[in-house]
Short mmCIF file of C-alpha atoms in Angstrom, two decimals:
data_model
loop_
_atom_site.label_atom_id
_atom_site.label_comp_id
_atom_site.label_asym_id
_atom_site.label_seq_id
_atom_site.Cartn_x
_atom_site.Cartn_y
_atom_site.Cartn_z
CA UNK P 1 123.39 98.42 92.21
CA UNK P 2 125.33 96.25 89.76
CA UNK P 3 126.97 99.36 88.24
CA UNK P 4 128.56 100.23 91.58
CA UNK P 5 132.17 99.18 92.35
CA UNK P 6 131.05 97.03 95.27
CA UNK P 7 128.96 94.04 96.28
CA UNK P 8 126.27 94.38 98.92
CA UNK P 9 126.51 91.64 101.54
CA UNK P 10 123.26 90.94 103.38
CA UNK P 11 122.45 88.58 106.22
CA UNK P 12 118.88 88.36 107.47
CA UNK P 13 117.76 87.72 111.03
CA UNK P 14 114.05 86.93 110.95
CA UNK P 15 111.73 86.65 113.93
CA UNK P 16 108.42 84.81 113.59
CA UNK P 17 105.70 84.73 116.22
CA UNK P 18 104.25 81.22 116.31
CA UNK P 19 100.50 80.64 116.26
CA UNK P 20 99.75 79.28 119.69
CA UNK P 21 96.98 80.04 122.15
CA UNK P 22 99.36 80.46 125.07
CA UNK P 23 102.84 81.83 125.59
CA UNK P 24 106.16 80.03 125.33
CA UNK P 25 106.57 79.25 129.02
CA UNK P 26 103.27 80.25 130.61
CA UNK P 27 99.49 80.14 130.25
CA UNK P 28 99.14 83.81 129.19
CA UNK P 29 97.13 84.47 126.03
CA UNK P 30 98.53 85.54 122.65
CA UNK P 31 95.63 87.38 120.98
CA UNK P 32 96.67 90.47 119.06
CA UNK P 33 95.03 93.87 119.48
CA UNK P 34 93.92 93.72 123.12
CA UNK P 35 94.36 96.80 125.33
CA UNK P 36 97.96 97.27 126.53
CA UNK P 37 99.15 95.15 129.43
CA UNK P 38 95.94 93.11 129.69
CA UNK P 39 97.54 89.87 128.46
CA UNK P 40 100.27 89.35 130.98
CA UNK P 41 100.87 86.74 133.65
CA UNK P 42 103.26 86.24 136.59
CA UNK P 43 105.67 84.02 134.63
CA UNK P 44 106.14 86.37 131.67
CA UNK P 45 106.46 89.29 134.08
CA UNK P 46 109.17 87.48 136.04
CA UNK P 47 107.36 87.58 139.38
CA UNK P 48 109.23 85.91 142.29
CA UNK P 49 108.43 82.27 142.89
CA UNK P 50 107.09 81.53 139.39
CA UNK P 51 108.31 78.62 137.29
CA UNK P 52 108.15 78.32 133.49
CA UNK P 53 106.84 75.26 131.60
CA UNK P 54 107.61 74.78 127.90
CA UNK P 55 104.74 75.05 125.41
CA UNK P 56 104.90 71.73 123.51
CA UNK P 57 102.85 73.01 120.58
CA UNK P 58 105.26 75.91 120.08
CA UNK P 59 108.20 73.51 119.99
CA UNK P 60 106.43 71.29 117.45
CA UNK P 61 105.63 74.27 115.21
CA UNK P 62 109.29 75.25 115.41
CA UNK P 63 110.33 71.70 114.51
CA UNK P 64 107.94 71.70 111.57
CA UNK P 65 109.46 74.92 110.25
CA UNK P 66 113.04 73.79 110.65
CA UNK P 67 112.37 70.45 108.93
CA UNK P 68 110.60 72.21 106.05
CA UNK P 69 113.61 74.52 105.64
CA UNK P 70 115.97 71.54 105.47
CA UNK P 71 117.66 72.17 108.80
CA UNK P 72 119.43 69.50 110.85
CA UNK P 73 117.51 68.75 114.05
CA UNK P 74 119.51 68.31 117.24
CA UNK P 75 118.50 65.27 119.33
CA UNK P 76 119.26 67.25 122.51
CA UNK P 77 118.66 70.95 123.08
CA UNK P 78 118.56 73.20 126.10
CA UNK P 79 117.37 76.67 127.12
CA UNK P 80 119.61 79.59 128.03
CA UNK P 81 119.15 82.92 129.72
CA UNK P 82 120.20 85.92 127.65
CA UNK P 83 120.78 88.62 130.22
CA UNK P 84 120.26 92.30 129.49
CA UNK P 85 118.26 95.18 130.86
CA UNK P 86 115.72 96.94 128.69
CA UNK P 87 112.34 98.39 129.70
CA UNK P 88 110.36 95.92 127.54
CA UNK P 89 112.04 92.94 129.24
CA UNK P 90 110.54 92.77 132.75
CA UNK P 91 112.62 89.76 133.87
CA UNK P 92 115.91 91.41 132.79
CA UNK P 93 116.65 88.24 130.83
CA UNK P 94 115.18 86.51 127.80
CA UNK P 95 114.87 82.73 127.61
CA UNK P 96 116.58 81.80 124.35
CA UNK P 97 119.03 79.22 122.94
CA UNK P 98 122.75 79.81 122.69
CA UNK P 99 125.25 77.02 122.04
CA UNK P 100 122.81 74.11 121.60
CA UNK P 101 119.95 75.34 119.39
CA UNK P 102 117.34 72.80 118.36
CA UNK P 103 118.38 73.08 114.70
CA UNK P 104 121.26 74.19 112.49
CA UNK P 105 121.71 74.65 108.76
CA UNK P 106 118.94 74.64 106.17
CA UNK P 107 118.17 77.21 103.49
CA UNK P 108 115.75 79.86 102.31
CA UNK P 109 114.73 79.90 98.64
CA UNK P 110 115.11 83.08 96.59
CA UNK P 111 112.49 82.91 93.80
CA UNK P 112 113.50 84.01 90.28
CA UNK P 113 112.14 87.39 89.18
CA UNK P 114 110.81 88.68 85.89
CA UNK P 115 113.86 90.95 85.53
CA UNK P 116 116.11 87.89 85.46
CA UNK P 117 117.32 88.30 89.02
CA UNK P 118 116.75 86.04 91.98
CA UNK P 119 116.97 82.29 91.93
CA UNK P 120 119.07 80.07 94.15
CA UNK P 121 118.92 80.15 97.91
CA UNK P 122 120.45 81.56 101.08
CA UNK P 123 122.00 79.15 103.58
CA UNK P 124 120.87 79.30 107.21
CA UNK P 125 123.11 79.35 110.24
CA UNK P 126 120.44 78.14 112.65
CA UNK P 127 116.77 78.21 113.58
CA UNK P 128 116.12 78.50 117.29
CA UNK P 129 113.33 79.25 119.76
CA UNK P 130 113.01 82.01 122.31
CA UNK P 131 110.38 84.16 123.99
CA UNK P 132 109.37 87.55 122.66
CA UNK P 133 109.82 90.82 124.52
CA UNK P 134 107.29 93.57 125.08
CA UNK P 135 106.78 96.56 122.81
CA UNK P 136 108.05 100.09 123.40
CA UNK P 137 106.37 103.09 121.80
CA UNK P 138 108.65 106.12 121.84
CA UNK P 139 107.79 109.78 121.62
CA UNK P 140 104.50 109.80 123.55
CA UNK P 141 104.85 113.31 124.91
CA UNK P 142 108.07 113.27 126.90
CA UNK P 143 107.77 109.59 127.70
CA UNK P 144 107.85 106.12 126.18
CA UNK P 145 105.05 103.63 126.73
CA UNK P 146 105.46 99.90 127.34
CA UNK P 147 102.98 97.21 126.32
CA UNK P 148 103.91 93.80 127.73
CA UNK P 149 101.11 91.83 126.03
CA UNK P 150 103.50 90.08 123.66
CA UNK P 151 106.20 89.43 126.29
CA UNK P 152 106.65 85.67 126.42
CA UNK P 153 104.97 84.85 123.09
CA UNK P 154 106.78 81.98 121.27
CA UNK P 155 109.31 83.46 118.86
CA UNK P 156 111.20 81.59 116.18
CA UNK P 157 114.49 83.17 115.13
CA UNK P 158 115.78 82.27 111.67
CA UNK P 159 119.38 83.37 111.16
CA UNK P 160 120.69 83.49 107.60
CA UNK P 161 124.26 83.43 106.38
CA UNK P 162 125.51 86.67 104.75
CA UNK P 163 124.92 85.27 101.25
CA UNK P 164 122.29 87.61 99.79
CA UNK P 165 123.68 90.10 97.30
CA UNK P 166 120.82 92.50 96.53
CA UNK P 167 117.95 94.21 98.28
CA UNK P 168 115.53 92.73 95.74
CA UNK P 169 116.78 89.22 96.58
CA UNK P 170 116.36 89.93 100.30
CA UNK P 171 112.77 91.01 99.72
CA UNK P 172 112.04 87.99 97.52
CA UNK P 173 113.56 85.67 100.11
CA UNK P 174 111.33 87.10 102.84
CA UNK P 175 108.20 86.95 100.69
CA UNK P 176 108.87 83.31 99.89
CA UNK P 177 109.49 82.54 103.57
CA UNK P 178 106.19 84.19 104.56
CA UNK P 179 104.34 82.11 101.97
CA UNK P 180 106.05 78.93 103.18
CA UNK P 181 105.25 79.63 106.84
CA UNK P 182 101.61 80.25 105.96
CA UNK P 183 101.48 76.98 104.02
CA UNK P 184 102.89 75.25 107.09
CA UNK P 185 100.29 76.91 109.31
CA UNK P 186 102.89 77.97 111.88
CA UNK P 187 102.31 81.76 111.76
CA UNK P 188 100.03 84.32 110.15
CA UNK P 189 103.18 86.37 109.33
CA UNK P 190 101.37 89.72 109.52
CA UNK P 191 104.24 92.22 109.47
CA UNK P 192 101.99 95.12 110.48
CA UNK P 193 101.10 93.19 113.63
CA UNK P 194 104.70 92.26 114.38
CA UNK P 195 104.30 88.52 113.88
CA UNK P 196 106.98 88.61 111.17
CA UNK P 197 109.92 90.92 111.81
CA UNK P 198 113.25 91.23 110.10
CA UNK P 199 116.64 92.75 110.87
CA UNK P 200 119.11 93.10 108.01
CA UNK P 201 122.88 92.97 108.55
CA UNK P 202 124.46 94.97 105.75
CA UNK P 203 127.99 95.84 104.67
CA UNK P 204 129.88 96.28 101.42
CA UNK P 205 132.72 94.48 99.69
CA UNK P 206 134.36 97.30 97.74
CA UNK P 207 136.60 96.37 94.82
CA UNK P 208 139.60 98.68 94.45
CA UNK P 209 143.05 98.15 92.96
CA UNK P 210 142.60 94.38 92.85
CA UNK P 211 141.62 94.25 96.54
CA UNK P 212 138.32 93.66 98.31
CA UNK P 213 137.66 96.06 101.18
CA UNK P 214 134.86 95.25 103.67
CA UNK P 215 133.02 98.11 105.36
CA UNK P 216 131.79 97.92 108.99
CA UNK P 217 128.59 95.89 109.44
CA UNK P 218 125.36 97.68 110.30
CA UNK P 219 122.29 95.84 111.61
CA UNK P 220 119.14 97.63 110.45
CA UNK P 221 116.10 97.31 112.72
CA UNK P 222 112.47 98.49 112.59
CA UNK P 223 111.80 96.89 109.19
CA UNK P 224 108.04 96.36 109.25
CA UNK P 225 107.27 95.75 105.57
CA UNK P 226 108.87 94.11 102.54
CA UNK P 227 109.07 97.51 100.90
CA UNK P 228 110.95 98.86 103.94
CA UNK P 229 113.43 95.96 103.79
CA UNK P 230 114.29 96.70 100.16
CA UNK P 231 114.47 100.48 100.55
CA UNK P 232 116.49 100.32 103.78
CA UNK P 233 119.13 98.01 102.32
CA UNK P 234 119.52 100.12 99.19
CA UNK P 235 119.77 103.31 101.26
CA UNK P 236 122.28 101.78 103.66
CA UNK P 237 124.47 100.50 100.84
CA UNK P 238 124.64 103.97 99.30
CA UNK P 239 125.29 105.55 102.71
CA UNK P 240 128.11 103.13 103.57
CA UNK P 241 129.83 103.69 100.23
CA UNK P 242 129.71 107.47 100.56
CA UNK P 243 130.97 107.21 104.14
CA UNK P 244 133.84 104.92 103.12
CA UNK P 245 134.88 107.38 100.42
CA UNK P 246 135.15 110.03 103.14
CA UNK P 247 136.82 108.14 106.01
CA UNK P 248 138.14 104.87 104.55
CA UNK P 249 137.09 102.89 107.67
CA UNK P 250 136.89 99.10 107.24
CA UNK P 251 135.34 96.25 109.17
CA UNK P 252 138.55 96.04 111.23
CA UNK P 253 138.30 99.66 112.32
CA UNK P 254 134.77 99.86 113.74
CA UNK P 255 132.44 97.55 115.68
CA UNK P 256 129.12 96.37 114.39
CA UNK P 257 126.46 99.04 114.80
CA UNK P 258 122.72 98.92 115.33
CA UNK P 259 120.79 101.37 113.19
CA UNK P 260 117.07 101.96 112.86
CA UNK P 261 115.02 102.55 109.73
CA UNK P 262 112.86 105.67 109.67
CA UNK P 263 110.04 104.84 107.29
CA UNK P 264 108.82 108.45 107.10
CA UNK P 265 112.23 109.96 106.28
CA UNK P 266 113.29 106.81 104.35
CA UNK P 267 116.73 106.73 105.92
CA UNK P 268 118.70 104.76 108.49
CA UNK P 269 119.92 106.36 111.70
CA UNK P 270 122.25 105.13 114.48
CA UNK P 271 120.86 103.64 117.68
CA UNK P 272 123.68 101.93 119.56
CA UNK P 273 126.73 99.71 119.20
CA UNK P 274 125.87 96.03 118.84
CA UNK P 275 126.25 93.85 121.92
CA UNK P 276 128.31 90.68 121.71
CA UNK P 277 127.58 87.25 123.16
CA UNK P 278 129.84 88.10 126.11
CA UNK P 279 127.65 91.13 126.90
CA UNK P 280 124.61 88.88 127.29
CA UNK P 281 126.28 86.55 129.84
CA UNK P 282 124.46 83.43 128.60
CA UNK P 283 124.03 80.53 130.98
CA UNK P 284 121.70 77.48 131.00
CA UNK P 285 118.27 78.25 132.40
CA UNK P 286 118.03 76.39 135.73
CA UNK P 287 114.21 76.24 135.67
CA UNK P 288 113.73 74.53 132.30
CA UNK P 289 114.58 70.94 131.43
CA UNK P 290 116.36 70.14 128.15
CA UNK P 291 114.34 68.75 125.24
CA UNK P 292 115.11 65.38 123.63
CA UNK P 293 113.81 64.94 120.06
CA UNK P 294 113.66 61.28 119.04
CA UNK P 295 113.20 59.89 115.52
CA UNK P 296 109.54 58.97 116.10
CA UNK P 297 108.74 62.58 116.97
CA UNK P 298 110.60 63.79 113.90
CA UNK P 299 108.72 61.36 111.65
CA UNK P 300 105.38 62.66 112.94
CA UNK P 301 106.50 66.20 112.15
CA UNK P 302 107.69 65.25 108.65
CA UNK P 303 104.36 63.55 107.95
CA UNK P 304 102.50 66.75 108.87
CA UNK P 305 104.29 68.84 106.22
CA UNK P 306 102.30 69.09 103.02
CA UNK P 307 103.44 70.26 99.60
CA UNK P 308 105.42 73.47 99.92
CA UNK P 309 105.13 76.45 97.54
CA UNK P 310 108.28 75.80 95.47
CA UNK P 311 107.34 72.15 94.87
CA UNK P 312 103.78 73.12 93.98
CA UNK P 313 104.97 75.66 91.41
CA UNK P 314 107.17 73.02 89.78
CA UNK P 315 104.29 70.55 89.65
CA UNK P 316 101.93 73.05 88.07
CA UNK P 317 104.51 73.88 85.39
CA UNK P 318 105.61 70.31 84.62
CA UNK P 319 102.39 68.32 85.10
CA UNK P 320 99.78 70.90 84.11
CA UNK P 321 101.74 72.95 81.59
CA UNK P 322 101.11 76.27 83.33
CA UNK P 323 103.42 79.20 82.75
CA UNK P 324 105.70 80.22 85.60
CA UNK P 325 103.52 83.32 86.05
CA UNK P 326 100.22 81.40 86.27
CA UNK P 327 101.71 78.79 88.60
CA UNK P 328 103.02 81.53 90.88
CA UNK P 329 99.70 83.41 90.98
CA UNK P 330 97.85 80.29 92.11
CA UNK P 331 100.47 79.29 94.67
CA UNK P 332 100.74 82.78 96.14
CA UNK P 333 97.01 82.83 96.94
CA UNK P 334 97.72 80.29 99.65
CA UNK P 335 97.28 76.59 100.23
CA UNK P 336 93.47 76.74 100.27
CA UNK P 337 93.16 78.36 96.82
CA UNK P 338 95.84 76.08 95.34
CA UNK P 339 93.99 73.09 96.81
CA UNK P 340 90.76 74.35 95.17
CA UNK P 341 92.58 74.46 91.82
CA UNK P 342 93.88 70.92 92.36
CA UNK P 343 90.33 69.74 93.10
CA UNK P 344 88.98 71.39 89.91
CA UNK P 345 91.64 69.64 87.83
CA UNK P 346 91.03 66.34 89.63
CA UNK P 347 87.32 66.67 88.76
CA UNK P 348 88.16 66.92 85.06
CA UNK P 349 88.78 70.63 84.54
CA UNK P 350 91.38 71.29 81.84
CA UNK P 351 94.40 72.64 83.80
CA UNK P 352 95.04 75.82 81.81
CA UNK P 353 91.34 76.70 81.58
CA UNK P 354 90.91 75.98 85.29
CA UNK P 355 93.79 78.35 86.06
CA UNK P 356 92.27 81.08 83.90
CA UNK P 357 88.80 80.78 85.39
CA UNK P 358 90.10 80.79 88.96
CA UNK P 359 92.36 83.78 88.38
CA UNK P 360 89.87 85.83 86.39
CA UNK P 361 86.54 84.92 87.97
CA UNK P 362 86.88 83.07 91.26
CA UNK P 363 89.49 85.38 92.79
CA UNK P 364 87.61 88.48 91.63
CA UNK P 365 84.40 87.22 93.21
CA UNK P 366 86.21 86.39 96.44
CA UNK P 367 87.63 89.92 96.54
CA UNK P 368 84.32 91.59 95.74
CA UNK P 369 82.43 89.55 98.32
CA UNK P 370 85.31 89.53 100.83
CA UNK P 371 85.04 85.79 101.32
CA UNK P 372 87.60 83.00 101.62
CA UNK P 373 87.70 80.15 99.10
CA UNK P 374 86.00 77.88 101.64
CA UNK P 375 82.95 80.17 101.43
CA UNK P 376 82.93 80.36 97.61
CA UNK P 377 79.53 78.91 96.62
CA UNK P 378 80.69 77.03 93.49
CA UNK P 379 82.46 73.83 94.49
CA UNK P 380 85.40 72.46 92.48
CA UNK P 381 83.42 69.73 90.70
CA UNK P 382 80.74 72.24 89.66
CA UNK P 383 83.35 74.61 88.22
CA UNK P 384 85.04 71.71 86.43
CA UNK P 385 81.68 70.79 84.85
CA UNK P 386 81.16 74.37 83.63
CA UNK P 387 84.71 74.59 82.24
CA UNK P 388 84.13 71.32 80.40
CA UNK P 389 80.96 72.66 78.78
CA UNK P 390 82.83 75.74 77.55
CA UNK P 391 85.67 73.56 76.32
CA UNK P 392 83.21 71.34 74.40
CA UNK P 393 81.66 74.45 72.77
CA UNK P 394 78.31 73.94 74.46
CA UNK P 395 78.72 77.50 75.72
CA UNK P 396 80.94 80.33 74.58
CA UNK P 397 83.14 82.09 77.12
CA UNK P 398 80.75 84.99 77.70
CA UNK P 399 77.85 82.61 78.25
CA UNK P 400 80.01 80.57 80.58
CA UNK P 401 80.70 83.64 82.68
CA UNK P 402 77.00 84.49 82.80
CA UNK P 403 76.24 80.93 83.89
CA UNK P 404 78.96 81.09 86.57
CA UNK P 405 77.44 84.32 87.86
CA UNK P 406 74.05 82.60 88.22
CA UNK P 407 75.70 79.59 89.87
CA UNK P 408 77.31 81.92 92.40
CA UNK P 409 74.00 83.65 93.10
CA UNK P 410 71.80 80.56 93.30
CA UNK P 411 74.12 77.69 94.18
CA UNK P 412 72.58 75.71 91.30
CA UNK P 413 74.72 73.47 89.05
CA UNK P 414 75.55 74.58 85.50
CA UNK P 415 73.05 72.17 83.94
CA UNK P 416 70.10 73.69 85.83
CA UNK P 417 71.21 77.28 85.16
CA UNK P 418 71.58 76.54 81.44
CA UNK P 419 68.15 74.88 81.27
CA UNK P 420 66.32 77.67 83.11
CA UNK P 421 68.20 80.52 81.42
CA UNK P 422 68.03 79.28 77.86
CA UNK P 423 71.80 79.32 77.50
CA UNK P 424 72.90 77.42 74.43
CA UNK P 425 75.58 78.27 71.96
CA UNK P 426 74.35 78.71 68.38
CA UNK P 427 76.46 76.64 65.98
CA UNK P 428 74.05 76.56 63.06
CA UNK P 429 75.80 77.74 59.87
CA UNK P 430 72.71 79.24 58.29
CA UNK P 431 71.71 81.19 61.40
CA UNK P 432 75.20 82.60 61.85
CA UNK P 433 75.50 83.37 58.12
CA UNK P 434 72.30 85.43 58.37
CA UNK P 435 73.73 87.28 61.38
CA UNK P 436 76.91 88.01 59.44
CA UNK P 437 74.91 89.49 56.54
CA UNK P 438 72.84 91.58 58.93
CA UNK P 439 75.93 92.93 60.68
CA UNK P 440 77.62 93.82 57.37
CA UNK P 441 74.48 95.50 56.06
CA UNK P 442 74.17 97.58 59.22
CA UNK P 443 77.81 98.72 59.13
CA UNK P 444 78.75 99.80 55.57
CA UNK P 445 81.38 102.23 56.91
CA UNK P 446 83.35 99.30 58.32
CA UNK P 447 83.52 97.74 54.86
CA UNK P 448 84.62 101.08 53.42
CA UNK P 449 87.34 101.40 56.07
CA UNK P 450 88.64 97.96 55.16
CA UNK P 451 88.68 98.71 51.45
CA UNK P 452 90.27 102.14 51.93
CA UNK P 453 92.86 100.95 54.44
CA UNK P 454 91.94 103.78 56.83
CA UNK P 455 91.98 101.52 59.88
CA UNK P 456 93.89 98.43 60.90
CA UNK P 457 92.16 95.34 59.44
CA UNK P 458 92.15 93.48 62.75
CA UNK P 459 90.46 96.37 64.53
CA UNK P 460 87.70 96.53 61.92
CA UNK P 461 87.25 92.75 61.91
CA UNK P 462 87.08 92.70 65.68
CA UNK P 463 84.36 95.32 65.60
CA UNK P 464 82.38 93.30 63.05
CA UNK P 465 82.74 90.10 65.06
CA UNK P 466 81.25 91.96 68.00
CA UNK P 467 78.35 93.11 65.83
CA UNK P 468 77.64 89.53 64.69
CA UNK P 469 77.65 88.37 68.33
CA UNK P 470 75.23 91.19 69.10
CA UNK P 471 72.91 89.97 66.32
CA UNK P 472 72.78 86.52 67.99
CA UNK P 473 72.37 87.79 71.53
CA UNK P 474 75.90 86.67 72.36
CA UNK P 475 75.04 83.01 71.75
CA UNK P 476 76.93 82.37 68.51
CA UNK P 477 79.90 80.04 68.35
CA UNK P 478 82.82 82.54 68.24
CA UNK P 479 85.01 80.26 66.11
CA UNK P 480 82.25 79.78 63.54
CA UNK P 481 81.52 83.54 63.54
CA UNK P 482 85.17 84.24 62.76
CA UNK P 483 85.26 81.64 60.00
CA UNK P 484 82.07 82.77 58.21
CA UNK P 485 82.83 86.48 58.63
CA UNK P 486 86.34 86.04 57.21
CA UNK P 487 84.96 84.16 54.20
CA UNK P 488 82.32 86.82 53.51
CA UNK P 489 84.82 89.69 53.83
CA UNK P 490 87.20 87.94 51.43
CA UNK P 491 84.38 87.88 48.86
CA UNK P 492 83.56 91.55 49.38
CA UNK P 493 87.17 92.70 49.18
CA UNK P 494 88.12 90.53 46.18
#
C-alpha cells in the first residue's frame, strides 16, 4: 500500500466477551455452544417487572484490562440505556456507557514485524462495559433466525483512535491484544465463537496537488478472523480509492456508512448508514446504581496483573539473551508455557538451550499428545537436569532426545533412564579414532569425491560424520568426532 498516493486511516472498535459464569446484569449462564435460546432469563429478555444487578466479577475483569492497557480509571461511572430496535435486542435498548465510561485513554501495542513494519502503539479513546446482544443468522430459507443465548453477556468495548496506518498493523495490534487478554485471564478471545469481535473504521487521506483529501468513513463489520481483518481493510482501501477517482466525494459529502465483509466473496458490501449518538437517545439507566472505584480497589486490581507479553519478551531478550524470534515464540504459547520456561531456567537450565528444547521437543510432544503444559509429564526441574547433562557433554543431543522420550513415557528422571538404558556419551579418543578409520574404510567413494572435488566438501564431511556416529551407535562425542575426522581427512588429502 505504500506505493499508493494515499494513507489508510484505521480505527478499531473491539468487543471482548468477558469470562464470567453469569451475565452482566442477571443470573443467566454464559456457556458457549448450547442449543439456541436455552440460556436466557427474564432480565436479559427484558420481561416486565425485572430488575438488573451488576456482575461484580465482570466489572473487575474490565478494570483489570483497562489498567493493563494503561487507561485512566474514573472514580465514578454510571450506566446508560442505548435505545434502538433490532430483532436481536429483545429489550429494545442495550445497557452501555455513554458520557461517563469507567476508563479513558490507554494504548494498544503494535508488535514489530519481520518485514520491518509494525512497532509503536495505537492510542485508545476509551474502554467501557456493556451487555452483548443476541445473534442473528440470515438466509435460513426465507427467514432469519435469532439466538438470544449471548444476550446480556458482559461485553468490553475497546475503542481505538484512528492512528493505525496499515492492514498488517491492524492485524498485529489485534493479535497482541488477544495474547494480552489471555495472559490477563479475562477472556478466551475465540474469534470463531464470537468472544473477540472487531469492527474497523476505514477511510483514506489522499495526497493530491499539495492537499490532503479525506474520503468518507466506512465501518466494516462481520470480521471474524485476523485474516479477514487484514483482507477487508486492504480491499476497502482499494475500493474507496477507485470510488473517489470516479465521484470525488469527500468526508464532508457523505455520512459514515456501515458495510459488511463477505468472507466467501472477499469483498465489502453496504448495509446501512451509521447511526449517531443522537439516534440512540442515551439516558442514565434508572435501575442501576453508579459504581465508585476507590484507590484500594484499584490497588487490588493492579496487584493481580502479572507480567504482560511485551514485558516478558523484553526480559527474555535482555536477561536470557534470546533472539526476538525465540522470545516471541515462547511468549505466544501463553502464560503457562512461558512460566514453564521460566521454571526450567530457574532450576538451572541454560536459557538458550531451554528455549530450544521447549520449542523443538516439549511443544511438539504437547501437540502430538494434545495435552496442555500442565499435563506434560516432565517437570521443569527434570528437564533442566537433562539439559545440563547435554550441556556438560554427558550425553550428545540425539541421546538427550532419546532420554527425554523415555522420561515422557515413564515419568522417570534422567539419571534413572540413563542408568537403565545404558546411555553414555563415548569420549574416548582411541575408540572414536577406530570408528573414524572404520567409517573411512567402508566409504572409499567419499574420499574419492573429496579428492576429485565432485561434491561440496561440507556435504561429504557431514556424511562421514554420520557414518562415524553410526559406528558408535550414536554415542560418540560429536565435537570429538569432528575433530578426529578432520585431522584424519587432512592427512589423507595432503
